């Protein structure tokens, strides 16, 4: 009860939001780390994963990457990179975030393309589509929901790992929590935790909304409806 | 010899560190092991009735699955921090956080395993006079075991890794050595603790695979019988 009240007081105190240690600055750092790392991870992971799925090779690798990623503690990787590279730059954080964003991206993109409806793929091949057309026009749109699930998991993972960066002495919202622990102010610890949790849930929610907006197959049933005699309702729920 | 004063040289790999800090390493490893084991055990005990309730009533399934998904989205450092006012600086803070995380995977897998039991099997068992309890423990759970064990393995491996974050309140097992290694730039300690974490996760995974093998004798016995028949 008092902890909740204390956290509320902390969050509604304007001074806690401004300055180098303030929420706004820490949130900026958090979003910077996360955004840059997610972009790098997507650029590195998606093209090879999609190609592997298209050619049906390296399946064991694509799936095992995720299992290996689970066994390695993010905190250990952050610490190792910090001691290896030093704390002068943000690279230890960004490399760690990229490393943990890659597995869900690779696994989901690979499985998505690999398991695109074989009937549709065969039909497209029969129509004379080249491998490149097949990947870009058929497999990619069909695989979009799974690819995007991978992006969403990676984004949530990146937000969580960026929080741990504070334990290793870097910036981000986690810093509010660690500073609260160091000063033994429970209200600040809880307030920081609430901010981090809300950010993670907002990012998850944002990616769910984006999935609906971006899915290339979403508008298909409506446009394809006129020629078909009886549009099935299952097409719309895709 | 370089190996003699690798502690002074701050080498990554250092036999002298392993000898001189054996006690610290052992203590941290034991803490990691008990926190992980207790968390997964409690997680399993909580997940089981939740999965049963979710299977029985669809009204329960939605909220249970939604709640565990939301819990899983909360970053570990925030989860532990939110529990601070409830538990204070005690190992139960870390254990509770880890239990909440494990629920996501365990509830889902137990539910999926139970739902995958073929309806004719449960009907036959009922026709043979199996009561609900005997049906659950004698028929449904053994058939759901592969899915349950798959979930248990994922939950255990992630819990080993997540335990390290408990270092924030000094109950992080090997994570404590990681955190103190940052302050002193202690390379040998950070590498040793990281490697030990991964080794524990892999060993736990293999051990659970062995348990699954022992618990499902019909799987390999049948295969052997079939092989014998073929020969």
Coordinates of C-alpha atoms in Angstrom, one line a residue:
Chain A
X1 CA 0.0 0.0 0.0
X2 CA 2.7 2.5 1.1
X3 CA 4.9 1.2 -1.7
X4 CA 2.3 1.9 -4.3
X5 CA 1.7 5.3 -2.9
X6 CA 5.4 6.0 -2.7
X7 CA 5.9 4.9 -6.3
X8 CA 2.9 7.1 -7.4
X9 CA 4.4 10.1 -5.5
X10 CA 7.8 9.5 -7.2
X11 CA 6.2 9.3 -10.7
X12 CA 4.1 12.4 -10.2
X13 CA 7.1 14.5 -9.0
X14 CA 8.2 16.6 -11.9
X15 CA 11.8 16.8 -10.9
X16 CA 12.1 13.0 -11.4
X17 CA 11.3 13.4 -15.1
X18 CA 14.0 16.0 -16.0
X19 CA 17.8 16.0 -16.1
X20 CA 20.4 13.4 -16.8
X21 CA 18.9 10.9 -14.4
X22 CA 15.3 11.8 -15.2
X23 CA 12.7 9.5 -16.8
X24 CA 12.7 11.4 -20.1
X25 CA 16.4 11.1 -20.7
X26 CA 16.5 7.4 -19.5
X27 CA 13.5 6.6 -21.8
X28 CA 15.4 8.2 -24.7
X29 CA 18.4 6.0 -24.0
X30 CA 16.3 2.9 -23.7
X31 CA 14.4 3.6 -27.0
X32 CA 17.7 4.4 -28.7
X33 CA 19.4 1.2 -27.7
X34 CA 16.3 -0.9 -28.5
X35 CA 15.5 0.8 -31.9
X36 CA 19.1 0.7 -33.2
X37 CA 19.6 -2.9 -32.1
X38 CA 16.3 -4.2 -33.5
X39 CA 17.0 -2.6 -36.8
X40 CA 20.5 -4.1 -37.0
X41 CA 19.2 -7.5 -35.9
X42 CA 16.5 -7.5 -38.6
X43 CA 18.9 -6.5 -41.3
X44 CA 21.3 -9.2 -40.2
X45 CA 18.8 -12.0 -39.5
X46 CA 15.9 -11.8 -41.9
X47 CA 17.5 -12.0 -45.3
X48 CA 19.5 -15.2 -44.6
X49 CA 16.6 -16.8 -42.7
X50 CA 14.1 -16.1 -45.5
X51 CA 16.5 -17.5 -48.1
X52 CA 17.2 -20.6 -46.0
X53 CA 13.5 -21.1 -45.6
X54 CA 13.0 -20.6 -49.4
X55 CA 15.6 -23.2 -50.2
X56 CA 14.6 -25.5 -47.3
X57 CA 18.1 -25.7 -45.9
X58 CA 19.6 -25.2 -42.5
X59 CA 16.4 -26.0 -40.6
X60 CA 18.2 -27.5 -37.6
X61 CA 20.4 -24.5 -37.3
X62 CA 17.5 -22.0 -37.6
X63 CA 15.5 -23.8 -34.8
X64 CA 18.5 -24.5 -32.5
X65 CA 19.6 -20.9 -32.5
X66 CA 16.5 -20.2 -30.4
X67 CA 17.2 -23.0 -27.9
X68 CA 20.8 -21.9 -27.5
X69 CA 19.7 -18.3 -27.0
X70 CA 17.6 -19.4 -24.0
X71 CA 20.4 -21.2 -22.2
X72 CA 22.8 -18.2 -22.3
X73 CA 22.0 -15.6 -19.6
X74 CA 21.6 -12.1 -21.1
X75 CA 23.3 -10.6 -18.1
X76 CA 26.4 -12.8 -18.6
X77 CA 26.7 -11.8 -22.2
X78 CA 26.3 -8.1 -21.3
X79 CA 29.0 -8.5 -18.6
X80 CA 31.4 -10.4 -20.9
X81 CA 31.0 -7.8 -23.7
X82 CA 31.5 -4.9 -21.2
X83 CA 34.8 -6.4 -20.0
X84 CA 35.8 -7.2 -23.5
X85 CA 35.0 -3.9 -25.2
X86 CA 35.0 -1.5 -22.3
X87 CA 32.3 1.0 -21.2
X88 CA 33.5 4.0 -23.3
X89 CA 31.0 3.3 -26.1
X90 CA 27.5 1.8 -26.2
X91 CA 28.6 -1.1 -28.3
X92 CA 28.5 -3.7 -25.5
X93 CA 24.8 -3.0 -25.0
X94 CA 24.0 -2.9 -28.7
X95 CA 25.9 -6.1 -29.6
X96 CA 24.2 -7.9 -26.7
X97 CA 20.8 -6.7 -27.7
X98 CA 21.4 -7.7 -31.3
X99 CA 22.6 -11.2 -30.2
X100 CA 19.4 -11.8 -28.3
X101 CA 17.1 -10.4 -31.0
X102 CA 18.4 -12.6 -33.7
X103 CA 17.1 -16.1 -32.5
X104 CA 13.4 -15.3 -32.6
X105 CA 13.8 -13.5 -35.9
X106 CA 15.6 -16.4 -37.5
X107 CA 13.4 -19.2 -36.2
X108 CA 10.1 -17.5 -37.0
X109 CA 11.1 -16.3 -40.5
X110 CA 12.5 -19.6 -41.4
X111 CA 9.5 -21.6 -40.2
X112 CA 7.1 -19.0 -41.8
X113 CA 8.6 -19.3 -45.3
X114 CA 9.2 -23.1 -45.0
X115 CA 5.6 -23.7 -44.1
X116 CA 3.9 -21.4 -46.6
X117 CA 0.9 -23.4 -48.0
X118 CA 2.6 -25.9 -50.4
X119 CA -0.4 -26.0 -52.7
X120 CA -0.2 -22.2 -53.3
X121 CA 3.6 -22.4 -53.8
X122 CA 3.2 -25.3 -56.3
X123 CA 0.5 -23.4 -58.2
X124 CA 2.7 -20.4 -58.4
X125 CA 5.6 -22.5 -59.6
X126 CA 3.3 -24.1 -62.2
X127 CA 2.4 -20.6 -63.4
X128 CA 6.0 -20.1 -64.3
X129 CA 7.2 -17.9 -61.4
X130 CA 10.9 -17.7 -60.8
X131 CA 12.4 -18.6 -57.4
X132 CA 12.8 -14.9 -56.7
X133 CA 9.1 -14.1 -57.6
X134 CA 8.0 -17.0 -55.6
X135 CA 9.8 -15.8 -52.5
X136 CA 8.8 -12.1 -52.8
X137 CA 5.2 -12.5 -54.1
X138 CA 4.0 -15.7 -52.6
X139 CA 6.1 -17.0 -49.6
X140 CA 6.8 -13.6 -48.0
X141 CA 3.2 -12.5 -47.9
X142 CA 2.0 -15.9 -46.6
X143 CA 4.8 -16.0 -44.0
X144 CA 4.2 -12.4 -42.8
X145 CA 2.2 -13.3 -39.6
X146 CA 5.0 -15.6 -38.4
X147 CA 7.8 -13.3 -39.5
X148 CA 6.1 -10.5 -37.6
X149 CA 5.7 -12.7 -34.5
X150 CA 9.4 -13.0 -34.6
X151 CA 9.9 -9.3 -34.9
X152 CA 7.5 -8.8 -31.9
X153 CA 9.3 -11.3 -29.8
X154 CA 12.6 -9.7 -30.7
X155 CA 11.3 -6.3 -29.8
X156 CA 10.1 -7.4 -26.4
X157 CA 13.3 -9.3 -25.8
X158 CA 15.3 -6.2 -26.7
X159 CA 13.3 -4.0 -24.3
X160 CA 14.0 -6.5 -21.5
X161 CA 17.7 -6.8 -22.2
X162 CA 18.1 -3.0 -22.5
X163 CA 16.8 -2.9 -18.9
X164 CA 19.6 -5.2 -17.8
X165 CA 22.1 -2.8 -19.4
X166 CA 21.7 -0.7 -16.2
X167 CA 23.0 -3.6 -14.1
X168 CA 26.2 -3.4 -16.1
X169 CA 26.4 0.3 -15.6
X170 CA 24.9 1.6 -18.8
X171 CA 21.9 3.9 -19.3
X172 CA 18.3 3.2 -20.0
X173 CA 15.2 3.0 -17.8
X174 CA 16.7 0.1 -15.8
X175 CA 19.0 2.8 -14.3
X176 CA 16.1 4.2 -12.4
X177 CA 15.7 0.8 -10.7
X178 CA 19.4 0.3 -10.0
X179 CA 19.7 3.8 -8.6
X180 CA 16.7 3.2 -6.4
X181 CA 18.4 0.0 -5.0
X182 CA 21.7 1.8 -4.5
X183 CA 20.0 4.6 -2.5
X184 CA 17.6 2.1 -0.8
X185 CA 14.5 4.0 -2.0
X186 CA 11.9 1.4 -2.5
X187 CA 9.5 3.9 -4.0
X188 CA 11.9 4.7 -6.8
X189 CA 12.6 1.0 -7.4
X190 CA 8.9 0.3 -7.8
X191 CA 8.3 3.4 -9.9
X192 CA 11.2 2.4 -12.3
X193 CA 9.8 -1.1 -12.5
X194 CA 6.3 0.2 -13.4
X195 CA 7.8 2.4 -16.1
X196 CA 9.8 -0.6 -17.6
X197 CA 6.8 -2.9 -17.4
X198 CA 4.5 -0.4 -19.0
X199 CA 7.0 0.3 -21.8
X200 CA 7.3 -3.5 -22.5
X201 CA 3.6 -3.9 -22.6
X202 CA 3.1 -0.8 -24.8
X203 CA 5.8 -2.2 -27.3
X204 CA 4.0 -5.6 -27.3
X205 CA 0.7 -3.9 -28.0
X206 CA 2.1 -1.6 -30.6
X207 CA 3.5 -4.6 -32.6
X208 CA 0.2 -6.4 -32.3
X209 CA -1.6 -3.4 -33.8
X210 CA 1.1 -3.0 -36.5
X211 CA 0.6 -6.7 -37.4
X212 CA -3.0 -6.0 -38.3
X213 CA -2.1 -2.9 -40.2
X214 CA 0.8 -4.3 -42.2
X215 CA -0.3 -7.9 -43.0
X216 CA -0.4 -8.0 -46.8
X217 CA -3.0 -10.8 -46.8
X218 CA -5.4 -8.8 -44.6
X219 CA -7.2 -6.9 -47.3
X220 CA -7.1 -9.8 -49.8
X221 CA -10.4 -11.5 -49.0
X222 CA -12.4 -8.3 -49.4
X223 CA -10.9 -7.5 -52.7
X224 CA -11.0 -11.1 -53.9
X225 CA -14.6 -11.6 -52.8
X226 CA -16.5 -10.4 -55.9
X227 CA -15.3 -13.1 -58.3
X228 CA -15.9 -16.0 -55.8
X229 CA -19.5 -17.1 -55.6
X230 CA -19.7 -17.5 -51.8
X231 CA -16.9 -15.8 -49.9
X232 CA -16.1 -18.0 -46.9
X233 CA -16.0 -16.3 -43.5
X234 CA -12.8 -18.1 -42.6
X235 CA -11.0 -16.0 -45.2
X236 CA -11.7 -12.8 -43.2
X237 CA -10.5 -14.1 -39.9
X238 CA -7.0 -14.9 -41.3
Chain B
X1 CA 55.2 -18.7 -15.6
X2 CA 52.3 -16.7 -16.9
X3 CA 49.8 -19.2 -15.4
X4 CA 51.3 -18.5 -11.9
X5 CA 50.1 -14.9 -11.7
X6 CA 47.2 -14.9 -14.2
X7 CA 45.2 -13.3 -11.4
X8 CA 47.5 -10.3 -11.4
X9 CA 47.6 -10.3 -15.2
X10 CA 43.7 -10.4 -15.2
X11 CA 43.6 -13.2 -17.8
X12 CA 40.3 -14.5 -19.0
X13 CA 41.2 -18.1 -18.4
X14 CA 42.9 -18.6 -15.1
X15 CA 43.4 -21.9 -13.2
X16 CA 44.6 -20.1 -10.2
X17 CA 41.3 -18.3 -9.9
X18 CA 39.4 -21.6 -10.0
X19 CA 41.6 -22.9 -7.1
X20 CA 41.7 -19.8 -4.9
X21 CA 38.0 -18.9 -5.4
X22 CA 36.7 -22.5 -5.2
X23 CA 34.6 -21.7 -2.2
X24 CA 32.9 -18.6 -3.8
X25 CA 32.3 -20.5 -7.0
X26 CA 30.8 -23.5 -5.1
X27 CA 28.5 -21.2 -3.0
X28 CA 27.3 -19.3 -6.0
X29 CA 26.6 -22.5 -8.0
X30 CA 24.7 -24.1 -5.1
X31 CA 22.6 -20.9 -4.7
X32 CA 21.9 -20.9 -8.4
X33 CA 20.9 -24.6 -8.3
X34 CA 18.5 -24.4 -5.3
X35 CA 16.9 -21.2 -6.5
X36 CA 16.3 -22.7 -10.0
X37 CA 15.1 -26.1 -8.6
X38 CA 12.7 -24.6 -6.1
X39 CA 11.3 -22.1 -8.6
X40 CA 10.7 -24.7 -11.3
X41 CA 9.2 -27.2 -8.7
X42 CA 6.8 -24.5 -7.4
X43 CA 6.0 -23.4 -10.9
X44 CA 5.0 -27.0 -11.8
X45 CA 2.8 -27.3 -8.7
X46 CA 1.0 -24.0 -9.5
X47 CA 0.8 -24.6 -13.3
X48 CA -0.8 -28.0 -13.0
X49 CA -4.1 -27.0 -11.4
X50 CA -4.2 -23.9 -13.5
X51 CA -3.9 -26.0 -16.7
X52 CA -6.6 -28.4 -15.4
X53 CA -8.9 -25.5 -14.6
X54 CA -8.3 -23.9 -18.0
X55 CA -9.1 -27.2 -19.7
X56 CA -12.3 -27.7 -17.8
X57 CA -13.7 -24.2 -18.4
X58 CA -13.1 -22.0 -21.4
X59 CA -14.0 -19.0 -19.3
X60 CA -10.9 -19.7 -17.1
X61 CA -8.6 -20.5 -20.1
X62 CA -8.7 -17.0 -21.6
X63 CA -7.8 -15.0 -18.5
X64 CA -5.2 -17.6 -17.4
X65 CA -3.4 -17.6 -20.7
X66 CA -3.7 -13.8 -21.1
X67 CA -2.3 -13.2 -17.6
X68 CA 0.7 -15.5 -18.0
X69 CA 1.5 -13.9 -21.3
X70 CA 1.4 -10.4 -19.8
X71 CA 3.6 -11.6 -17.0
X72 CA 6.1 -13.0 -19.5
X73 CA 6.3 -9.6 -21.2
X74 CA 7.5 -7.8 -18.1
X75 CA 11.3 -7.6 -18.1
X76 CA 13.0 -9.6 -15.3
X77 CA 14.6 -6.7 -13.5
X78 CA 11.2 -4.9 -13.4
X79 CA 9.5 -8.1 -12.2
X80 CA 11.9 -8.6 -9.3
X81 CA 11.7 -4.9 -8.4
X82 CA 7.9 -4.9 -8.4
X83 CA 8.0 -7.8 -5.8
X84 CA 10.4 -5.8 -3.5
X85 CA 7.7 -4.2 -1.4
X86 CA 6.1 -7.7 -0.9
X87 CA 9.1 -9.8 -0.1
X88 CA 11.9 -7.4 0.9
X89 CA 15.4 -8.5 0.2
X90 CA 14.9 -12.3 0.5
X91 CA 15.5 -15.2 -1.9
X92 CA 11.7 -15.6 -2.1
X93 CA 11.6 -12.4 -4.2
X94 CA 13.7 -14.1 -6.8
X95 CA 11.9 -17.4 -6.5
X96 CA 8.4 -15.8 -6.9
X97 CA 9.6 -13.9 -10.0
X98 CA 11.0 -17.0 -11.6
X99 CA 7.8 -19.0 -10.7
X100 CA 5.7 -16.4 -12.4
X101 CA 7.8 -16.6 -15.6
X102 CA 7.8 -20.4 -15.7
X103 CA 4.0 -20.4 -15.5
X104 CA 3.7 -19.1 -19.1
X105 CA 5.5 -22.0 -20.6
X106 CA 4.3 -24.7 -18.2
X107 CA 0.6 -23.9 -18.3
X108 CA 0.6 -23.7 -22.1
X109 CA 2.4 -27.0 -22.5
X110 CA 0.5 -29.0 -19.9
X111 CA -2.8 -27.7 -21.5
X112 CA -1.6 -28.6 -25.0
X113 CA -0.5 -32.0 -23.8
X114 CA -3.8 -32.8 -22.1
X115 CA -5.9 -31.5 -25.1
X116 CA -3.9 -33.7 -27.5
X117 CA -5.0 -36.9 -25.7
X118 CA -7.2 -38.7 -28.3
X119 CA -10.9 -38.7 -27.3
X120 CA -11.3 -42.4 -28.1
X121 CA -8.6 -43.2 -25.5
X122 CA -10.3 -41.3 -22.7
X123 CA -13.7 -42.8 -23.8
X124 CA -12.3 -46.3 -23.7
X125 CA -10.8 -45.7 -20.3
X126 CA -14.2 -44.3 -19.0
X127 CA -16.0 -47.3 -20.5
X128 CA -13.5 -49.6 -18.6
X129 CA -14.7 -47.9 -15.4
X130 CA -11.9 -45.4 -14.8
X131 CA -12.9 -42.6 -12.4
X132 CA -11.8 -39.0 -13.1
X133 CA -8.7 -39.1 -10.9
X134 CA -7.5 -42.5 -12.3
X135 CA -8.3 -41.3 -15.8
X136 CA -6.1 -38.2 -15.2
X137 CA -3.1 -39.9 -13.6
X138 CA -3.3 -43.3 -15.2
X139 CA -4.2 -42.3 -18.8
X140 CA -4.1 -38.6 -19.7
X141 CA -1.0 -37.5 -17.9
X142 CA 1.2 -40.3 -19.2
X143 CA 0.1 -39.5 -22.7
X144 CA 0.6 -35.8 -22.1
X145 CA 4.1 -36.4 -20.7
X146 CA 6.2 -35.6 -23.8
X147 CA 4.5 -32.1 -24.1
X148 CA 4.8 -31.5 -20.3
X149 CA 8.4 -32.5 -20.3
X150 CA 9.2 -30.3 -23.3
X151 CA 7.7 -27.4 -21.4
X152 CA 9.6 -28.3 -18.3
X153 CA 12.9 -28.4 -20.2
X154 CA 12.3 -24.9 -21.7
X155 CA 11.2 -23.5 -18.4
X156 CA 14.2 -25.0 -16.5
X157 CA 16.7 -23.7 -19.1
X158 CA 15.3 -20.2 -19.1
X159 CA 15.0 -20.2 -15.3
X160 CA 18.8 -21.0 -14.9
X161 CA 19.6 -18.0 -17.1
X162 CA 17.1 -15.7 -15.4
X163 CA 18.3 -16.5 -11.9
X164 CA 21.4 -14.4 -12.6
X165 CA 19.3 -11.2 -12.6
X166 CA 18.6 -11.9 -8.9
X167 CA 22.1 -10.4 -8.4
X168 CA 20.3 -7.1 -8.0
X169 CA 19.5 -8.2 -4.4
X170 CA 22.5 -10.5 -4.0
X171 CA 20.4 -13.7 -4.5
X172 CA 21.4 -14.3 -8.1
X173 CA 23.6 -17.4 -7.8
X174 CA 26.4 -17.1 -10.3
X175 CA 24.9 -13.7 -11.3
X176 CA 26.4 -12.3 -8.0
X177 CA 29.9 -13.2 -9.3
X178 CA 29.1 -11.5 -12.6
X179 CA 27.9 -8.3 -10.9
X180 CA 30.9 -8.2 -8.5
X181 CA 33.2 -9.0 -11.5
X182 CA 32.0 -5.8 -13.3
X183 CA 33.0 -3.6 -10.4
X184 CA 36.5 -5.1 -10.2
X185 CA 37.0 -5.8 -13.9
X186 CA 37.6 -9.4 -12.9
X187 CA 37.8 -11.3 -16.2
X188 CA 38.5 -14.8 -14.9
X189 CA 35.5 -14.6 -12.6
X190 CA 33.1 -13.3 -15.2
X191 CA 34.1 -15.9 -17.8
X192 CA 34.0 -18.7 -15.3
X193 CA 30.5 -17.7 -14.0
X194 CA 29.2 -17.3 -17.5
X195 CA 30.5 -20.7 -18.6
X196 CA 29.2 -22.4 -15.4
X197 CA 25.7 -20.9 -16.1
X198 CA 25.5 -22.4 -19.6
X199 CA 26.9 -25.7 -18.3
X200 CA 24.2 -25.9 -15.6
X201 CA 21.5 -25.1 -18.2
X202 CA 22.7 -27.8 -20.6
X203 CA 23.2 -30.4 -17.8
X204 CA 19.7 -29.7 -16.5
X205 CA 18.3 -30.1 -20.0
X206 CA 20.0 -33.4 -20.5
X207 CA 19.0 -34.6 -17.0
X208 CA 15.3 -33.9 -17.8
X209 CA 15.6 -35.7 -21.1
X210 CA 16.8 -38.7 -19.1
X211 CA 13.9 -38.4 -16.7
X212 CA 11.5 -38.3 -19.6
X213 CA 13.1 -41.5 -21.1
X214 CA 12.7 -43.2 -17.7
X215 CA 9.1 -42.0 -17.3
X216 CA 8.0 -43.2 -20.8
X217 CA 9.3 -46.8 -21.0
X218 CA 6.5 -47.8 -23.5
X219 CA 8.0 -45.5 -26.1
X220 CA 11.4 -47.3 -26.4
X221 CA 10.1 -50.8 -25.4
X222 CA 7.6 -50.7 -28.2
X223 CA 10.3 -49.6 -30.6
X224 CA 12.5 -52.4 -29.5
X225 CA 9.7 -55.0 -29.8
X226 CA 9.0 -53.7 -33.3
X227 CA 12.6 -54.0 -34.3
X228 CA 12.7 -57.5 -32.9
X229 CA 9.6 -58.4 -34.9
X230 CA 11.2 -57.0 -38.1
X231 CA 14.4 -59.1 -37.5

